Amino acid sequence: MIEDLMELLHEYREPSYLLFRRLKALDRQFLLWSDLVHESEQFCETEVGAPLRETKMLRIMRHTQEAAVDDPFFNLAIRNRVGRWRYVQVHTEEMQAREIEISDYLDIKERLAAGIPPGDRYVLEVDLSPFERGFPKLKDARNIGRGVEFLNRHLSGRLFLDGGQGQVRLFDFLQVHQVRGQQLMLNGTLRSVDELREALNQAVELLDTDVVDDGLQRELRRLGFEPGWGRTPERIRESMEILLDILEAPSPTNLERFLARIPMIFSIAIISPHGYFGQSNVLGKPDTGGQVVYILDQVRALEREMRESIHEQGLEIEPQIVVVTRLIPEADDTTCDQRLEPIMGTINARILRVPFCQYESGEVIPHWISRFEVWPYLERFANDAQKELLAELGARPDFIIGNYSDGNLVATIMAHRLGVTQCNIAHALEKNKYLLSDLHWQNHESDHHFACQYTADIMAMNTADFIITSTYQEIAGTDESVGQYEAYSAFSLPRLYRVVSGIDCFDPKFNIVSPGADPRVFFPYFRTEHRPEELRREIEDMVFGSPPCAFRGLLTEQDKPLLFVMSRLDRIKNMAGLLEWYAKNQELRKAANLLLVGGRLRPEESNDWDEREQIERTHWLFDEYKLEGDVRWLEMQTNKTQVGEFYRVVADRRGAFVQPALFEAFGLTVIEAMSSGLPTFATRYGGPLEIIQDGVSGFHIDPTRGAESANKILAFLKECEERPEAWDAISKAGIKRTDERYNWSLYASTLLKLSRIYGFWRYITSLERQETRRYLEMFYGLMLRPLARRVLQAKH
Ligand code: UDP
Ligand code: LCN
């Protein structure tokens, strides 16, 4: 593509010159993809631009994610394909171009954004690529997010090539299995792979029986086998035969089947420090939304799955899951001030809360702290929480899952110390949400502290044994947009450091494992047998009558369909944005009422500045556009059963759900609405782009084009008025889509499979990446720790 550009500049010198002149006239230091595409398309429509119309110029612009304008130079970041970047500098007077290195490109950006003079000053460049030399990487972008398949194929081939060493390591691996003092799989009787093979053959013959009785157990033990191979003789035999096959000729499929049967995971620690982590009265509070819902559903699904697999392995061991979060003494009306809380719907899982303390004095922090300000407390939290966790479990966990930037950092610290497999879940990486927030990090120091967050992210991404994401685009974006993880491949925090190779989306550590929506709460509106009349009336009363919670607006024409939006009340969720589109579109106001659910109604009740701003803006819009009779605004709803019924009541009235976020990492409300049979319009920036097939199982809207989005919703409502089947078709397709793709039992079995496979490879090979960890420890000590301290200083 760069070569094409060079040729074009030469052959179409005049129109190319005029195109760059037009772009320069925008008078901006940084042009984004949308500016470049829009301007070039417009330019090609003009007479002077026409010669470029049939050339590759438009294609090149569509692949250019960003331009740094440094007159007379235009520096372009061209994303040839997903995850593949090149950088080029165009001299817009001489019309020549040359390729530049990523370091040069970032250097130019730093100079432009932060006024750093060029020269030979020393800049810390973070480059993780040298550690990955020789490490297998995916090649085809279509396979991104299917890391485990690739890794298995690649490593199982290599494992048995090195003169039998792989077999020896597999043998060792089977011998180290112990749980709570009980030896599993193999005992010390067997001393070599040959002896193992021989013993397996003898055992298989013994297993031609129906029950595992004491006699059989004694015989198996004498041959060297401990419990863990299976509950029934048939299953034990199958497991042994698979192992014999592997020892004979390993295949990725057999290895995967075998690992799926090995008892490895009995206890899991799930780390999620920020927000209010509880089971009631918390949803919709600041920093408290989908992540909490996700983890609680995840725990229930994992416990079920662990119990089933432990049973099949023939063991009587109670699985343990502990969610480690922050204890908040001033817990508002929640249980976040309690140290331990059993998780409903599980037998043994619990929430363990540990307070944030001042590092040196140990003084407990009493109040809620924004997720952007937790950094100074995390190191101590990791130490304290580790002690409490070990005491709680009586041993180290077998597997640690981190959540969001803060939880992933704590997971990094703990997993490293305990030598345990680490999995990261981002939920939302903030970098894509705030434009150029890396370059302008200093402007965010008073509120967001992105320098800490991005540094922690880079560390945790690189220490994790594997990362799971809810969608493909979370890793690698789309043809047009950069993935959330991809955005960490190269970036700059001027005056701190620049990352030239941070994370590679072709790394096989990435796996897509999508969450679901709790089917007990989010089910189709037509399942009337599961919908108590009383609950339905309660919700109708909240929408149309005088609810027992804070509200504004009283709908005057109650038989119109409802448009429903529900989220935390923060700027990125853009609920006020939707209110404004609605307010300005008279036809839409005539066609439907609007139901907003989220946040509080009184700014003084909120301790979150972002939420306060949104509350004020929402009230202002109500006043300015006289929305009282058309809109009902209810404060956040913390009762999950009621929340489920909201979607269905809106569906009863053949309305629609709208998710207008400026960016949504995944969007649980989207799958909740779709599972309820409620047609859904959701942002095209982020997860919903992948969840919904536009026009089939819902619709995409562009939050940067409010009027257009409002018209799209209006057009649908009008069509449904004329052709009610149109509503039914979208409703049905939404249910089908979520049933097939987003469900918790599939999630749990996949996640546990991954934990075993990555745990195995971590043991067998040097996947542990000792060198990377050592490098990152230094980065932590020299960069993140001082940055975290600065968060506190900024407050005082
Ligand atoms: N939610 C709720 N009450 C509210 C607002 C949100 O119960 O007032 C729930 C909603 O049902 C969903 C979650 O909070 O389960 C929000 O998750 P999502 O992924 O949509 O967004 P997040 O808040 O995580 O950014
Ligand atoms: C955080 C978000 O912002 C949402 O988009 C996700 O759905 C949620 O976490 C659960 O992963």
Short mmCIF file of C-alpha atoms in Angstrom, two decimals, residues 286 550 552 569 599-620 633 635:
data_model
loop_
_atom_site.label_atom_id
_atom_site.label_comp_id
_atom_site.label_asym_id
_atom_site.label_seq_id
_atom_site.Cartn_x
_atom_site.Cartn_y
_atom_site.Cartn_z
CA PRO A 286 -20.75 4.44 39.94
CA ALA A 550 -36.88 8.72 42.51
CA ARG A 552 -39.04 12.48 36.72
CA LEU A 569 -25.13 7.35 34.11
CA GLY A 599 -28.07 6.99 37.90
CA ARG A 600 -29.58 9.14 40.58
CA LEU A 601 -31.82 12.13 40.14
CA ARG A 602 -30.19 14.44 42.64
CA PRO A 603 -26.62 15.44 41.86
CA GLU A 604 -25.82 15.94 45.53
CA GLU A 605 -26.52 12.24 46.12
CA SER A 606 -23.72 11.20 43.83
CA ASN A 607 -20.07 11.18 44.80
CA ASP A 608 -18.95 10.63 41.22
CA TRP A 609 -18.22 13.81 39.24
CA ASP A 610 -18.99 12.23 35.88
CA GLU A 611 -22.39 11.06 37.11
CA ARG A 612 -23.15 14.45 38.65
CA GLU A 613 -22.46 16.14 35.34
CA GLN A 614 -24.79 13.75 33.52
CA ILE A 615 -27.56 14.20 36.08
CA GLU A 616 -27.41 17.94 35.59
CA ARG A 617 -27.38 17.63 31.81
CA THR A 618 -30.38 15.29 31.87
CA HIS A 619 -32.41 17.71 34.00
CA TRP A 620 -31.38 20.56 31.74
CA TRP A 633 -36.64 8.91 34.00
CA GLU A 635 -33.23 6.23 39.08
#
